[in-house]
Structures are given as C-alpha cells and as structure tokens.
XYZ file of C-alpha atoms in Angstrom:
660
model
C 0.000 0.000 0.000
C 2.807 2.351 0.855
C 4.493 1.837 -2.541
C 1.164 2.293 -4.315
C 0.549 5.540 -2.419
C 4.002 6.855 -3.406
C 3.412 5.878 -7.041
C 0.047 7.622 -7.134
C 1.595 10.710 -5.526
C 4.386 10.886 -8.120
C 1.896 10.338 -10.945
C -0.292 13.151 -9.583
C 2.693 15.491 -9.322
C 3.706 14.668 -12.899
C 0.167 15.273 -14.219
C -0.021 18.560 -12.305
C 3.319 19.713 -13.735
C 2.254 18.599 -17.243
C -0.975 20.539 -16.880
C 0.951 23.624 -15.893
C 3.281 23.169 -18.865
C 0.409 22.970 -21.293
C -1.237 26.052 -19.842
C 1.855 28.209 -19.485
C 3.426 29.282 -22.741
C 7.134 29.455 -23.416
C 8.967 32.664 -22.528
C 10.139 32.760 -26.140
C 6.715 32.812 -27.789
C 3.477 34.750 -27.545
C 0.512 34.635 -29.884
C -0.834 37.895 -31.271
C -2.447 39.617 -34.243
C 0.931 40.882 -35.401
C 4.278 39.267 -34.739
C 7.545 40.831 -33.581
C 10.767 38.872 -33.689
C 13.445 39.200 -31.032
C 17.114 38.229 -31.340
C 19.000 38.170 -28.019
C 22.331 36.517 -27.195
C 21.175 35.019 -23.902
C 24.111 32.641 -24.258
C 27.337 33.501 -26.030
C 29.534 31.225 -28.103
C 32.968 32.870 -28.392
C 35.022 29.759 -29.137
C 36.258 28.912 -32.602
C 34.329 25.802 -33.654
C 36.196 23.276 -35.783
C 33.685 20.986 -37.437
C 34.234 18.023 -39.727
C 30.527 17.736 -40.504
C 27.487 20.037 -40.210
C 26.239 20.214 -36.635
C 23.493 22.236 -34.984
C 24.621 24.559 -32.213
C 23.179 24.088 -28.731
C 22.909 27.605 -27.296
C 21.806 26.465 -23.852
C 25.181 24.779 -23.300
C 27.101 28.006 -23.897
C 28.102 30.616 -21.269
C 25.060 32.448 -19.916
C 24.911 36.272 -20.299
C 22.746 37.703 -17.516
C 22.569 41.226 -18.965
C 21.252 39.815 -22.255
C 18.650 37.772 -20.389
C 17.502 40.972 -18.704
C 17.145 42.629 -22.144
C 15.218 39.576 -23.326
C 12.805 39.993 -20.421
C 12.530 43.692 -21.196
C 11.207 42.948 -24.673
C 8.601 40.616 -23.188
C 7.631 43.327 -20.697
C 7.395 45.986 -23.444
C 5.044 43.840 -25.523
C 2.874 43.047 -22.501
C 2.776 46.739 -21.561
C 1.634 47.662 -25.084
C -0.986 44.888 -25.117
C -2.381 46.229 -21.839
C -2.458 49.806 -23.114
C -5.733 51.428 -24.190
C -3.988 54.218 -26.092
C -1.322 52.388 -28.096
C -2.701 49.739 -30.477
C -6.131 49.415 -28.814
C -8.019 46.170 -29.611
C -4.884 44.858 -31.358
C -2.516 42.361 -29.764
C 1.191 41.974 -30.407
C 2.878 38.593 -30.309
C 6.545 37.714 -30.359
C 8.902 34.986 -31.414
C 12.248 35.330 -29.628
C 15.440 33.393 -30.322
C 18.634 32.919 -28.366
C 21.051 34.283 -30.974
C 24.159 32.925 -29.290
C 26.426 32.663 -32.323
C 27.447 35.057 -35.060
C 27.167 32.512 -37.869
C 25.275 29.420 -36.633
C 21.812 30.752 -35.780
C 20.047 30.675 -39.133
C 17.304 28.081 -38.375
C 15.433 30.624 -36.265
C 15.827 33.303 -38.968
C 14.485 30.955 -41.656
C 11.522 30.134 -39.430
C 10.693 33.834 -39.173
C 10.892 34.348 -42.936
C 8.926 31.238 -43.900
C 5.236 31.021 -44.773
C 3.622 27.766 -43.641
C 7.063 26.350 -43.003
C 8.332 27.073 -46.522
C 10.517 29.825 -47.966
C 9.487 30.746 -51.514
C 12.020 33.184 -52.974
C 10.387 32.940 -56.414
C 7.040 34.356 -55.327
C 5.916 37.948 -55.013
C 7.844 39.550 -52.123
C 4.844 40.984 -50.274
C 3.053 37.626 -50.398
C 5.977 35.672 -48.969
C 5.805 37.358 -45.585
C 4.241 35.771 -42.512
C 2.660 37.749 -39.667
C 6.147 39.086 -38.937
C 6.100 42.906 -38.919
C 9.564 43.769 -37.579
C 12.655 42.403 -35.839
C 14.154 43.671 -32.575
C 17.878 42.905 -32.575
C 20.560 41.880 -32.818
C 23.009 42.899 -30.096
C 26.376 42.743 -31.878
C 27.338 44.217 -35.241
C 28.675 40.901 -36.546
C 25.377 39.148 -35.746
C 23.463 41.934 -37.477
C 25.691 41.778 -40.558
C 25.134 38.045 -40.904
C 21.314 38.124 -40.769
C 20.331 41.647 -41.847
C 20.522 40.976 -45.621
C 17.823 38.313 -45.254
C 15.419 40.900 -43.810
C 16.532 43.712 -46.103
C 15.413 41.927 -49.290
C 11.740 42.109 -48.215
C 12.156 45.463 -46.413
C 11.298 43.915 -43.062
C 12.195 46.537 -40.440
C 15.116 45.514 -38.273
C 15.493 47.749 -35.210
C 18.738 46.972 -33.404
C 19.355 47.876 -29.776
C 23.117 47.188 -29.832
C 24.663 46.980 -33.336
C 26.711 50.206 -33.450
C 28.947 49.680 -36.488
C 28.868 52.632 -38.901
C 28.219 50.328 -41.877
C 24.517 50.161 -40.956
C 24.115 53.869 -41.702
C 24.505 53.073 -45.410
C 20.926 52.923 -46.566
C 21.841 51.598 -50.019
C 23.000 48.383 -48.292
C 20.640 48.302 -45.298
C 17.431 50.064 -46.386
C 15.196 48.680 -43.606
C 17.741 48.814 -40.767
C 17.198 51.234 -37.884
C 18.673 51.351 -34.416
C 17.949 52.849 -31.038
C 21.591 52.728 -29.940
C 23.970 55.447 -31.017
C 26.500 54.476 -33.712
C 30.188 54.073 -32.964
C 31.059 57.556 -34.183
C 29.076 59.059 -31.298
C 30.892 56.939 -28.702
C 34.232 57.873 -30.282
C 33.253 61.555 -30.145
C 32.651 61.301 -26.391
C 35.946 59.440 -25.845
C 37.919 62.075 -27.794
C 36.247 64.821 -25.739
C 37.378 63.051 -22.557
C 40.937 62.792 -23.944
C 41.030 66.486 -24.764
C 39.450 67.453 -21.441
C 42.305 65.826 -19.502
C 44.941 66.638 -22.155
C 45.826 62.963 -22.713
C 47.803 62.669 -25.946
C 49.635 59.335 -25.880
C 47.071 56.503 -25.908
C 46.600 52.836 -26.752
C 43.465 51.552 -28.481
C 42.562 47.901 -27.933
C 39.498 46.450 -29.628
C 37.772 43.166 -30.258
C 38.812 41.870 -33.660
C 35.389 41.947 -35.296
C 33.168 44.354 -37.241
C 32.272 46.365 -34.150
C 35.797 46.758 -32.780
C 37.568 47.378 -36.076
C 34.983 49.985 -37.036
C 35.572 51.774 -33.728
C 39.332 51.795 -34.295
C 39.002 53.219 -37.821
C 36.654 55.944 -36.594
C 39.032 56.804 -33.734
C 42.029 57.125 -36.081
C 39.995 59.341 -38.399
C 38.683 61.504 -35.557
C 42.088 62.254 -33.961
C 43.721 63.130 -37.293
C 43.597 66.900 -36.733
C 44.077 66.824 -32.953
C 47.054 66.586 -30.576
C 46.147 62.973 -29.701
C 48.469 60.242 -30.977
C 47.624 56.558 -31.282
C 50.768 55.002 -29.861
C 49.592 51.390 -29.990
C 46.599 49.453 -31.296
C 45.698 45.778 -31.365
C 42.676 43.652 -32.255
C 41.933 40.956 -29.661
C 40.590 37.441 -30.156
C 40.722 34.121 -28.338
C 44.358 33.588 -29.405
C 45.678 36.929 -28.143
C 48.861 36.950 -26.047
C 47.950 39.539 -23.428
C 51.363 39.543 -21.775
C 52.978 40.663 -25.045
C 50.445 43.488 -25.426
C 51.033 44.819 -21.913
C 54.825 44.625 -22.362
C 54.606 46.778 -25.484
C 52.305 49.279 -23.785
C 54.697 49.512 -20.848
C 57.723 49.881 -23.132
C 56.146 52.894 -24.845
C 55.151 54.485 -21.520
C 51.469 54.623 -22.470
C 49.251 55.651 -19.563
C 45.812 55.623 -21.249
C 44.143 52.457 -22.613
C 40.900 52.698 -24.575
C 39.174 49.326 -24.740
C 36.515 49.013 -27.443
C 34.926 45.606 -26.906
C 31.863 43.782 -25.477
C 31.721 42.647 -21.881
C 32.993 39.081 -22.409
C 36.189 40.341 -24.064
C 36.543 43.029 -21.393
C 36.390 40.386 -18.669
C 39.198 38.411 -20.289
C 41.413 41.516 -20.627
C 40.805 42.850 -17.106
C 41.411 39.398 -15.605
C 44.764 39.215 -17.402
C 45.671 42.766 -16.364
C 45.081 41.859 -12.712
C 46.946 38.571 -13.106
C 49.956 40.224 -14.819
C 50.005 43.047 -12.247
C 49.439 45.862 -14.744
C 49.369 49.104 -12.734
C 49.160 52.890 -13.055
C 46.866 53.044 -16.085
C 43.692 54.926 -16.934
C 41.195 52.626 -18.651
C 38.480 54.056 -20.891
C 35.479 51.718 -21.031
C 32.843 51.891 -23.758
C 29.106 51.493 -23.223
C 29.297 47.727 -23.848
C 31.039 47.075 -20.496
C 31.248 50.313 -18.510
C 28.222 49.401 -16.320
C 29.301 45.828 -15.691
C 28.461 44.815 -12.122
C 31.074 42.108 -11.604
C 34.327 43.668 -12.832
C 34.390 46.697 -10.463
C 34.138 44.323 -7.509
C 36.877 41.941 -8.647
C 39.744 41.345 -6.271
C 42.753 43.361 -7.407
C 40.756 45.677 -9.703
C 41.970 48.743 -7.781
C 45.595 47.892 -8.589
C 45.216 48.298 -12.348
C 44.532 52.043 -12.077
C 41.490 54.226 -12.726
C 38.518 53.183 -14.871
C 36.396 55.845 -16.586
C 33.557 54.797 -18.864
C 31.024 55.967 -21.406
C 27.562 54.507 -20.875
C 23.919 54.802 -21.767
C 22.128 56.832 -19.061
C 20.536 54.668 -16.393
C 16.781 54.819 -17.037
C 14.239 53.390 -14.614
C 11.448 51.711 -16.591
C 8.202 51.797 -14.570
C 6.618 48.408 -13.971
C 9.584 46.320 -15.097
C 10.505 45.140 -11.599
C 6.928 44.025 -10.919
C 6.881 42.189 -14.231
C 10.063 40.276 -13.380
C 8.743 39.215 -9.973
C 5.437 38.171 -11.537
C 7.139 36.378 -14.411
C 9.475 34.445 -12.136
C 6.561 33.248 -10.016
C 5.015 31.512 -13.045
C 6.316 28.132 -14.255
C 7.369 27.949 -17.917
C 7.935 24.713 -19.790
C 10.177 25.520 -22.691
C 9.578 22.150 -24.327
C 5.775 22.274 -24.047
C 5.382 22.977 -27.744
C 6.665 20.801 -30.525
C 7.680 23.717 -32.786
C 10.151 25.286 -30.383
C 13.699 25.301 -31.738
C 16.846 24.517 -29.783
C 17.611 28.274 -29.783
C 14.463 28.821 -27.714
C 15.644 26.912 -24.664
C 17.046 28.946 -21.787
C 17.477 26.625 -18.781
C 17.570 29.735 -16.594
C 14.692 29.004 -14.212
C 17.150 28.978 -11.309
C 17.813 32.697 -11.812
C 15.845 34.700 -9.241
C 14.067 38.007 -9.859
C 16.551 39.810 -7.592
C 19.483 38.491 -9.633
C 17.895 39.664 -12.896
C 17.236 43.146 -11.566
C 20.751 43.425 -10.132
C 22.633 42.860 -13.391
C 24.082 45.427 -15.782
C 21.235 47.621 -17.144
C 23.099 48.551 -20.348
C 20.998 48.867 -23.523
C 17.724 48.459 -21.644
C 16.194 51.679 -22.876
C 17.259 50.932 -26.483
C 15.317 47.640 -26.277
C 12.338 49.370 -24.692
C 12.312 52.201 -27.247
C 12.794 49.770 -30.173
C 9.627 47.813 -29.272
C 7.659 51.015 -28.691
C 8.869 52.531 -31.971
C 7.577 49.481 -33.879
C 4.286 49.623 -31.966
C 3.826 53.323 -32.767
C 4.602 52.654 -36.442
C 2.009 49.840 -36.522
C -0.434 52.097 -34.662
C -0.096 54.732 -37.414
C -0.227 52.158 -40.214
C -3.536 50.808 -38.825
C -4.876 54.367 -38.480
C -5.736 53.782 -34.833
C -7.774 56.539 -33.218
C -10.587 56.931 -30.694
C -9.704 53.607 -29.066
C -10.053 51.540 -32.263
C -7.844 50.426 -35.129
C -8.854 49.861 -38.742
C -8.588 46.097 -39.105
C -9.578 46.281 -42.796
C -6.123 47.601 -43.619
C -3.639 44.942 -44.680
C -0.313 45.910 -43.158
C 2.945 44.804 -44.723
C 6.425 45.210 -43.216
C 7.420 47.896 -45.735
C 4.418 49.992 -44.589
C 5.602 49.656 -40.987
C 9.098 50.657 -42.167
C 7.767 53.837 -43.773
C 6.014 54.776 -40.525
C 9.085 53.875 -38.458
C 11.190 56.379 -40.392
C 8.653 59.079 -39.495
C 8.667 58.161 -35.785
C 8.118 61.086 -33.459
C 6.774 60.229 -30.024
C 7.709 60.768 -26.395
C 8.827 57.863 -24.239
C 9.882 58.369 -20.627
C 10.451 62.092 -21.283
C 12.549 61.432 -24.379
C 11.486 62.359 -27.894
C 12.113 59.304 -30.091
C 13.029 60.166 -33.706
C 15.390 58.795 -36.350
C 17.573 60.598 -38.880
C 17.780 59.808 -42.595
C 20.276 56.981 -41.867
C 18.010 55.282 -39.328
C 20.218 56.388 -36.424
C 18.625 57.801 -33.263
C 18.119 61.539 -32.934
C 17.577 61.223 -29.200
C 19.472 60.313 -26.077
C 22.754 61.219 -24.441
C 25.726 59.535 -22.799
C 26.727 59.368 -19.164
C 30.352 59.430 -18.072
C 30.984 57.052 -15.188
C 33.818 56.246 -12.812
C 34.418 52.947 -11.029
C 34.646 54.102 -7.422
C 36.212 52.443 -4.410
C 32.887 50.819 -3.499
C 32.826 48.877 -6.761
C 30.020 50.895 -8.360
C 29.867 52.800 -11.630
C 29.316 56.321 -10.299
C 28.049 58.958 -12.734
C 30.501 61.890 -12.894
C 29.399 63.692 -16.061
C 27.349 63.677 -19.219
C 27.488 64.347 -22.942
C 24.392 65.696 -24.704
C 24.303 65.459 -28.472
C 23.698 68.498 -30.709
C 21.676 70.627 -31.094
C 21.594 70.687 -27.255
C 25.315 70.001 -27.036
C 26.655 69.946 -23.504
C 29.721 68.219 -22.076
C 30.573 68.141 -18.386
C 32.824 66.140 -16.052
C 32.910 66.626 -12.278
C 36.621 65.964 -11.747
C 36.296 66.221 -7.970
C 34.400 62.904 -7.887
C 37.246 60.973 -9.522
C 39.667 59.202 -7.215
C 42.798 58.894 -9.363
C 45.357 56.175 -8.746
C 47.825 59.054 -8.334
C 45.780 60.088 -5.236
C 45.250 63.757 -6.198
C 46.935 64.728 -9.455
C 45.344 63.977 -12.840
C 47.511 61.322 -14.570
C 49.433 62.410 -17.653
C 50.224 60.546 -20.835
C 52.597 61.964 -23.436
C 55.504 60.927 -25.636
C 57.523 64.160 -25.250
C 57.282 66.946 -22.689
C 55.774 70.189 -23.956
C 58.311 72.706 -25.253
C 59.046 75.881 -23.330
C 57.791 79.224 -24.583
C 59.573 80.319 -27.753
C 60.600 76.786 -28.750
C 59.192 74.871 -31.724
C 58.675 71.132 -32.073
C 60.810 69.122 -34.456
C 59.068 65.782 -35.021
C 61.080 62.736 -33.997
C 59.757 59.594 -35.694
C 56.323 58.877 -37.156
C 54.236 60.308 -34.301
C 53.622 64.043 -34.071
C 53.531 63.678 -30.275
C 57.219 62.683 -30.238
C 59.474 65.684 -30.855
C 62.583 67.651 -29.892
C 62.463 71.329 -28.938
C 64.423 74.027 -30.810
C 64.528 77.735 -29.993
C 63.342 80.208 -32.646
C 66.241 82.485 -33.824
C 66.227 86.293 -33.965
C 63.787 87.783 -36.449
C 61.329 84.876 -36.007
C 58.697 83.849 -33.486
C 56.645 80.798 -32.474
C 52.839 80.976 -32.519
C 51.363 77.902 -30.802
C 47.901 78.136 -32.343
C 49.164 78.673 -35.901
C 51.922 76.076 -36.206
C 53.869 74.718 -33.211
C 56.319 73.029 -35.604
C 57.552 76.163 -37.445
C 59.269 79.466 -36.620
C 57.462 82.293 -38.400
C 59.465 85.193 -39.886
C 58.741 88.710 -38.699
C 57.702 91.445 -41.150
C 60.227 94.002 -42.383
C 58.800 96.589 -40.023
C 59.092 94.195 -37.036
C 61.823 92.572 -34.981
C 62.157 89.869 -32.327
C 64.737 88.372 -30.025
C 65.551 84.645 -29.975
C 62.806 82.567 -28.333
C 60.047 85.112 -28.935
C 56.342 84.319 -29.192
C 55.554 87.487 -31.138
C 57.236 90.242 -33.131
C 57.603 93.833 -31.997
C 56.951 96.784 -34.300
C 60.199 98.622 -35.003
C 60.314 102.004 -33.200
C 61.486 104.932 -35.425
C 64.006 106.989 -33.416
C 65.342 110.301 -34.793
C 66.887 113.605 -33.628
C 64.442 116.501 -33.933
C 65.515 119.884 -35.226
C 64.901 121.335 -31.763
C 67.533 119.114 -30.111
C 70.424 121.107 -28.649
C 73.008 118.895 -30.302
C 71.246 119.238 -33.645
C 71.140 123.025 -33.284
C 74.861 123.111 -32.507
C 75.753 120.967 -35.535
C 73.497 122.992 -37.864
C 75.054 126.274 -36.608
C 78.477 124.817 -37.343
C 77.343 123.753 -40.838
C 75.963 127.205 -41.551
C 79.223 128.732 -40.291
C 81.178 126.532 -42.698
C 78.902 127.543 -45.581
C 79.287 131.216 -44.630
C 83.061 130.840 -44.457
C 83.260 129.220 -47.894
C 81.029 131.931 -49.358
C 83.256 134.641 -47.816
C 86.344 132.953 -49.258
C 84.630 132.774 -52.671
C 83.875 136.501 -52.559
C 87.455 137.249 -51.510
C 88.887 135.103 -54.342
C 86.493 136.724 -56.831
C 87.691 140.217 -55.880
C 91.332 139.178 -56.181
C 90.835 136.811 -59.100
C 93.689 138.220 -61.294
C 96.276 138.305 -58.539
C 99.172 135.793 -58.616
C 98.119 134.332 -55.304
C 94.651 133.362 -56.563
C 95.988 132.118 -59.868
C 98.668 130.027 -58.162
C 95.999 128.577 -55.820
C 94.094 127.174 -58.789
C 92.218 130.015 -60.315
C 88.748 128.881 -61.447
C 89.203 125.515 -59.729
C 89.129 127.288 -56.361
C 85.496 128.274 -56.888
C 84.609 124.677 -57.767
C 86.298 123.431 -54.609
C 84.642 126.055 -52.383
C 81.219 125.427 -54.000
C 81.477 121.651 -53.447
C 82.479 122.196 -49.807
C 79.396 124.369 -49.293
C 77.093 121.802 -50.916
C 78.649 118.988 -48.817
C 77.631 120.868 -45.684
C 73.984 120.895 -46.805
C 73.647 117.102 -46.265
C 73.986 117.651 -42.505
C 70.510 119.208 -42.363
C 68.831 115.988 -43.601
C 70.009 113.980 -40.539
C 67.448 115.675 -38.308
C 63.658 115.414 -38.144
C 61.417 112.416 -39.002
C 63.131 110.385 -41.731
C 61.558 109.975 -45.140
C 62.744 108.240 -48.288
C 63.931 111.576 -49.750
C 65.716 112.674 -46.577
C 67.484 109.314 -46.262
C 68.789 109.699 -49.851
C 69.829 113.343 -49.372
C 71.787 112.418 -46.245
C 74.422 110.696 -48.339
C 74.102 111.720 -52.008
C 75.167 115.429 -51.760
C 78.027 114.628 -49.441
C 79.376 111.704 -51.471
C 78.982 113.515 -54.802
C 80.321 116.937 -53.959
C 82.996 115.748 -51.564
C 84.255 113.372 -54.279
C 84.441 116.344 -56.704
C 86.270 118.366 -54.080
C 88.830 115.612 -53.513
C 89.221 115.169 -57.272
C 90.068 118.873 -57.596
C 92.721 118.512 -54.888
C 94.216 115.521 -56.713
C 94.336 117.408 -60.014
C 95.894 120.464 -58.382
C 98.478 118.297 -56.631
C 99.327 116.642 -59.951
C 99.843 120.045 -61.572
C 102.267 121.159 -58.852
C 104.257 117.929 -59.069
C 104.308 118.184 -62.869
C 105.659 121.755 -62.854
C 108.447 121.196 -60.348
C 109.524 117.624 -61.167
C 108.954 117.147 -64.912
C 110.557 120.496 -65.878
C 113.854 119.251 -64.522
C 113.761 115.681 -65.919
C 111.733 116.021 -69.151
C 112.697 119.381 -70.668
C 111.259 118.725 -74.167
C 107.932 117.737 -72.700
C 107.966 120.849 -70.488
C 108.735 123.118 -73.456
C 105.795 121.644 -75.402
C 103.546 122.219 -72.351
C 104.587 125.874 -72.154
C 104.341 126.341 -75.932
C 100.711 125.317 -75.906
C 99.982 127.404 -72.775
C 99.349 124.579 -70.355
C 98.343 125.574 -66.857
C-alpha cells in the first residue's frame, strides 16, 4: 500500500506539472495579431568551432549572459505593456517569437523560421506575399550578428530595429534600407571618448578592440577623428581568443602609455581585465565603452583597484516603470520551454534557477534601447492601422514595408525622451553618461554628454579618485616645449618631438603652427625665443635738439666761411696768389664744400625716403668732386716742379701750348 501511495503521488505530481506546462506558454513565444521577432544573445559562443561535418549549435550549453537575459525579459515586458495599453494599439494584440542568438554565424534556423510562410521559404514568389505575420525584428546585439542576418530581412524590407549593433556600416541605406537602431552608432561613442581625452589633455594613448566588425569599425573611426588633434595613437591591437595579453602589456609599458581605450563587449573586457590583474598591470587609466562600462562584476573583482582608474562611457541609467513588478510576476510563473513541438533549440534557456533579484541586479546597459525599439515598432504599426478613438482599422492589410515607412517618421515621447530617427536610421535622441568605477565597486556617474543641437559636455573631476591620489595622470611621448621653442618631429608620431629655440627675427605661434618658426615682417623685430614680433620704433633727432642746433650752426658757419672765401677770391681773381691757388678751380672746390655741408641738415627730423637719400648723395657727390680737384691740383704742382727738370722737351711743349 505504501508503494502504491508513493506511485500515485508521483503520478499526480507529474500530471499537475504537465498541466501547468500545457497552460503556461514558453517565454520565447506569444501569440498575437501581429508578430515581432526578437534576437537576443542570452548565451554567447565565443570559441572557434572546428567541425568536420554540419552540426546544430546548442545555445543552452554556452556561457550564460545575464545582462542579455535581462534585455530579453525587457522585450517581453514591453510587448505586454503595449498589449495592456488602451492608447497604443487598442483592440490589437502583439505577439513575439524570440530566439537565443548565441552565435554570429550558426543561428540561421530561427531566422528561416521567421521568414517562412507555412514552413516554406518561396524566394520565387511575389515579395509581399511571402511574408508571414512578422512585422519587424528587434535585434541583434552585436554588429557581426546583425551583418550576418540583416541581408535576409533587407530583401523584403522587413524593419530591423537593433538595440546594440553600433557599427557605422549600418548607416549606409543603399545596403541596409530597412535597418534602424535605437543605440547610437560608434562615431558618437568615439566623439565622447575624444572629448574626454582632450578634457584631460591625454595625448599618448593605446586603443585595444575586439577583432570583429564592431571593434575594427571603432578603431578606424578613432584614427579618423584624432587626425587633426594633438592625440596620438601610440599602440593598437585587435583581440581574439588567441591573443597573447602579456605581449600586449609589455609593449604598452615599453612605450610608456598611460591611457588604454578598450573598445569591446563585456565578455572580451572580462578576459582583458582578468589578465591585467593577473599580470600586475598598474598605473593606467582605462576608458570603457558602453558595452562594459556598467558591468556589475568587474568593479568588484579582487585586485581591480591595482590596475589604475577606470572611466567609462555609458547609456544613461533609465528606470522603466513596472519592469521590476513584471520580473517578480514572471518568475513566479512556471514555464515549460519544451511544451510545444515547434520550439527550436535556440528557444531553450534553462535559466529558471535565476531569481528576480538576480535579474534586476545585473548590468542595465541597452535596456532603454530595447524598450524604445519595441515602442517605436508599436507606434509605427499604430499609425499604419490608423488607430484613433480607441479603435484600429482592421480592414487595412499591413505589410512590413508599410511599418518601415512609418518607423522612419517616428516622433513620439517615451519616458520624457522624444524618439526620432535621422535619414540613416540612427537615433536623434538620447545622451551619454560618463561614469567612474569608485572604491565601493560601483559605476558612479561623474558627467554627461548631450548630443547636438543641445550640445553639452561636463565632467565633475572632484568625484574621480585617481590612482595618483590627487593629481590627474598624464600621458605623453615628449614633454611640452618651453615658450619660444618649436617642435621638431622625432619619428612617425607628431607627439614625439625635440624642442628648438626660434632664432632672432622669427617667433613661435602655438595656435598657428607649433612646428615652425614664423618670420617677422620688415617693419618688425624679435629676439631669440620670442612668441611674437615687436613693431620697429622709429628713433630720430628733432631739429629742436640742442646737439642738432649746434651741428646745424656749425654747418651754416662753414657755408658762410666758404662763401666769404669765394667773394674774396672773386675780388682778387687776377692776382698771382689766386691764380697760383688754382684760379677757377678754387670756386669749384669752395662750391662743393658748401654743398657737402647741406647734407647735414637731412640727418634731423622724421626720416623719409627723400631725406634718407639726401643724407648721403650730396656729401658723397660733392665731396668726391672736391677731392678730385685737390688731386688734379696736386698733380699740376708735381708736374711743374719735377717734370721740368727731368723732361725738358715735354715741359717746353707744355709751355708752348699754354698749359696751366
């Protein structure tokens, strides 16, 4: 009897559990008038799979990502919230089909199921007739996942609204016409990072990234963005499962790099930070991107404080009303994931052991993007069905491309944020928070970055506890040059240079060109090591100066004396004394001496071009004539007294022809 009682009890328990399984639907599926698809990497397969034959991937056996499971639950909550709303899609129900998209390249069965009609895919039929109840897709999380599946949705213009794929390639509408996203593209994250670099004057940095579409795109955008700045990329490396971390850290240490930007998802960040702690990497500033800056586990790791200071860029923390209650309610209900025969292996979670408290405690990154993505699709469907006055027009046949057209025109308010998209399908809303991993192991908000047109950037430096205790860490290749010195580049990096002083007649202007000494103008001068030129000061002796008056009186006295001598010689012109002195040549000599004295008067007063010429020309000309006359007269005297004695015939000819 005892064994029979136990058997009946076990049978009753089994039947009760089976009844619950048949009543409770799977977390991955919900029936509705219109279907939304969800792609979430609840598990993540990061290992390189070597297969010798085709094999299906079992997502449930892969590492579990709690933050992705929270986002998965957020989509379920968003759909339930919309279904319970009387304003958004009244008398219309939304359903969903969600898949655990754990691999970049092995999750196509779920995608084919979404695209099929009655279990078949008919690429030869009319496009708008090949579509099932599927109206739009929410996902995927990574750029590589999106790149692998997006083309399948693009061909039928099925809207794909991603909450995490940030690669800039998705902004190309010629390749991805029905792709939109509620997460900001990589260029926006890079813009915030560069602003942080410039705010703290960090110029010598390393950029590490995951070696995939997301990470490589971030690196290319960073290199392009810092091209015309003082920031230099000293070292960069793409990371994968074969990376030798010790070699990377040795190279960073050898180049004295103090700033490390890490552009990667959380699972790659965990591997890098673990290695940094293990290898005792210290005295660094780590810049975390939004994919791992709000991680709950890493800031509390043992030894995390030894690696330096961690500053991150993150999505603002948004509290979504009702989500906590939904999680508690959802976790109190039993779900049998294998209750239905048509559930795929990518719709098995095996996460019933996870409590509501654990779900709510994990990293809240990308929660609002998921929430806004579902609501954007719902608003687009609401407009396509012409819903008003509490009713929707069910006579309208809605196709995905109609929902896409309405999605592009989105303009609604959600949790005090205006949700709109630009012409590339990128969000026109939102901002970024700047966080710091404090001593308590929390990501503390220390600033924000608002996108244009309401651009605003702020960091409260007083909240940051640097590893240097008080001083902001520095990172440079060469020390800044002193004032008046220019940089002479040393090597391939503009941040590495020698300093040379600017010579006389040149100056160094930091804002114009710190690598070149600029010549002064002709009217300017400068000493060696100057930062500007000085206008030449014109100094001259005025006519009223006592010294000038004395010199001019002397000049006039000399002129008067020469004139008196000329008058005296003119009166006694025919006397032997005047004739022996040179006769007419005396007047030439006295006249030239008078004219030479006139040049003295042009040395006083404000100089002009004419006065500068007349300072020298009269003196040089007339004094040269005067000296020439003396030479000629001296020659005549020598000729008379010397040649007459030695060359008598020549002397007689001279006298015959009345030579002087």
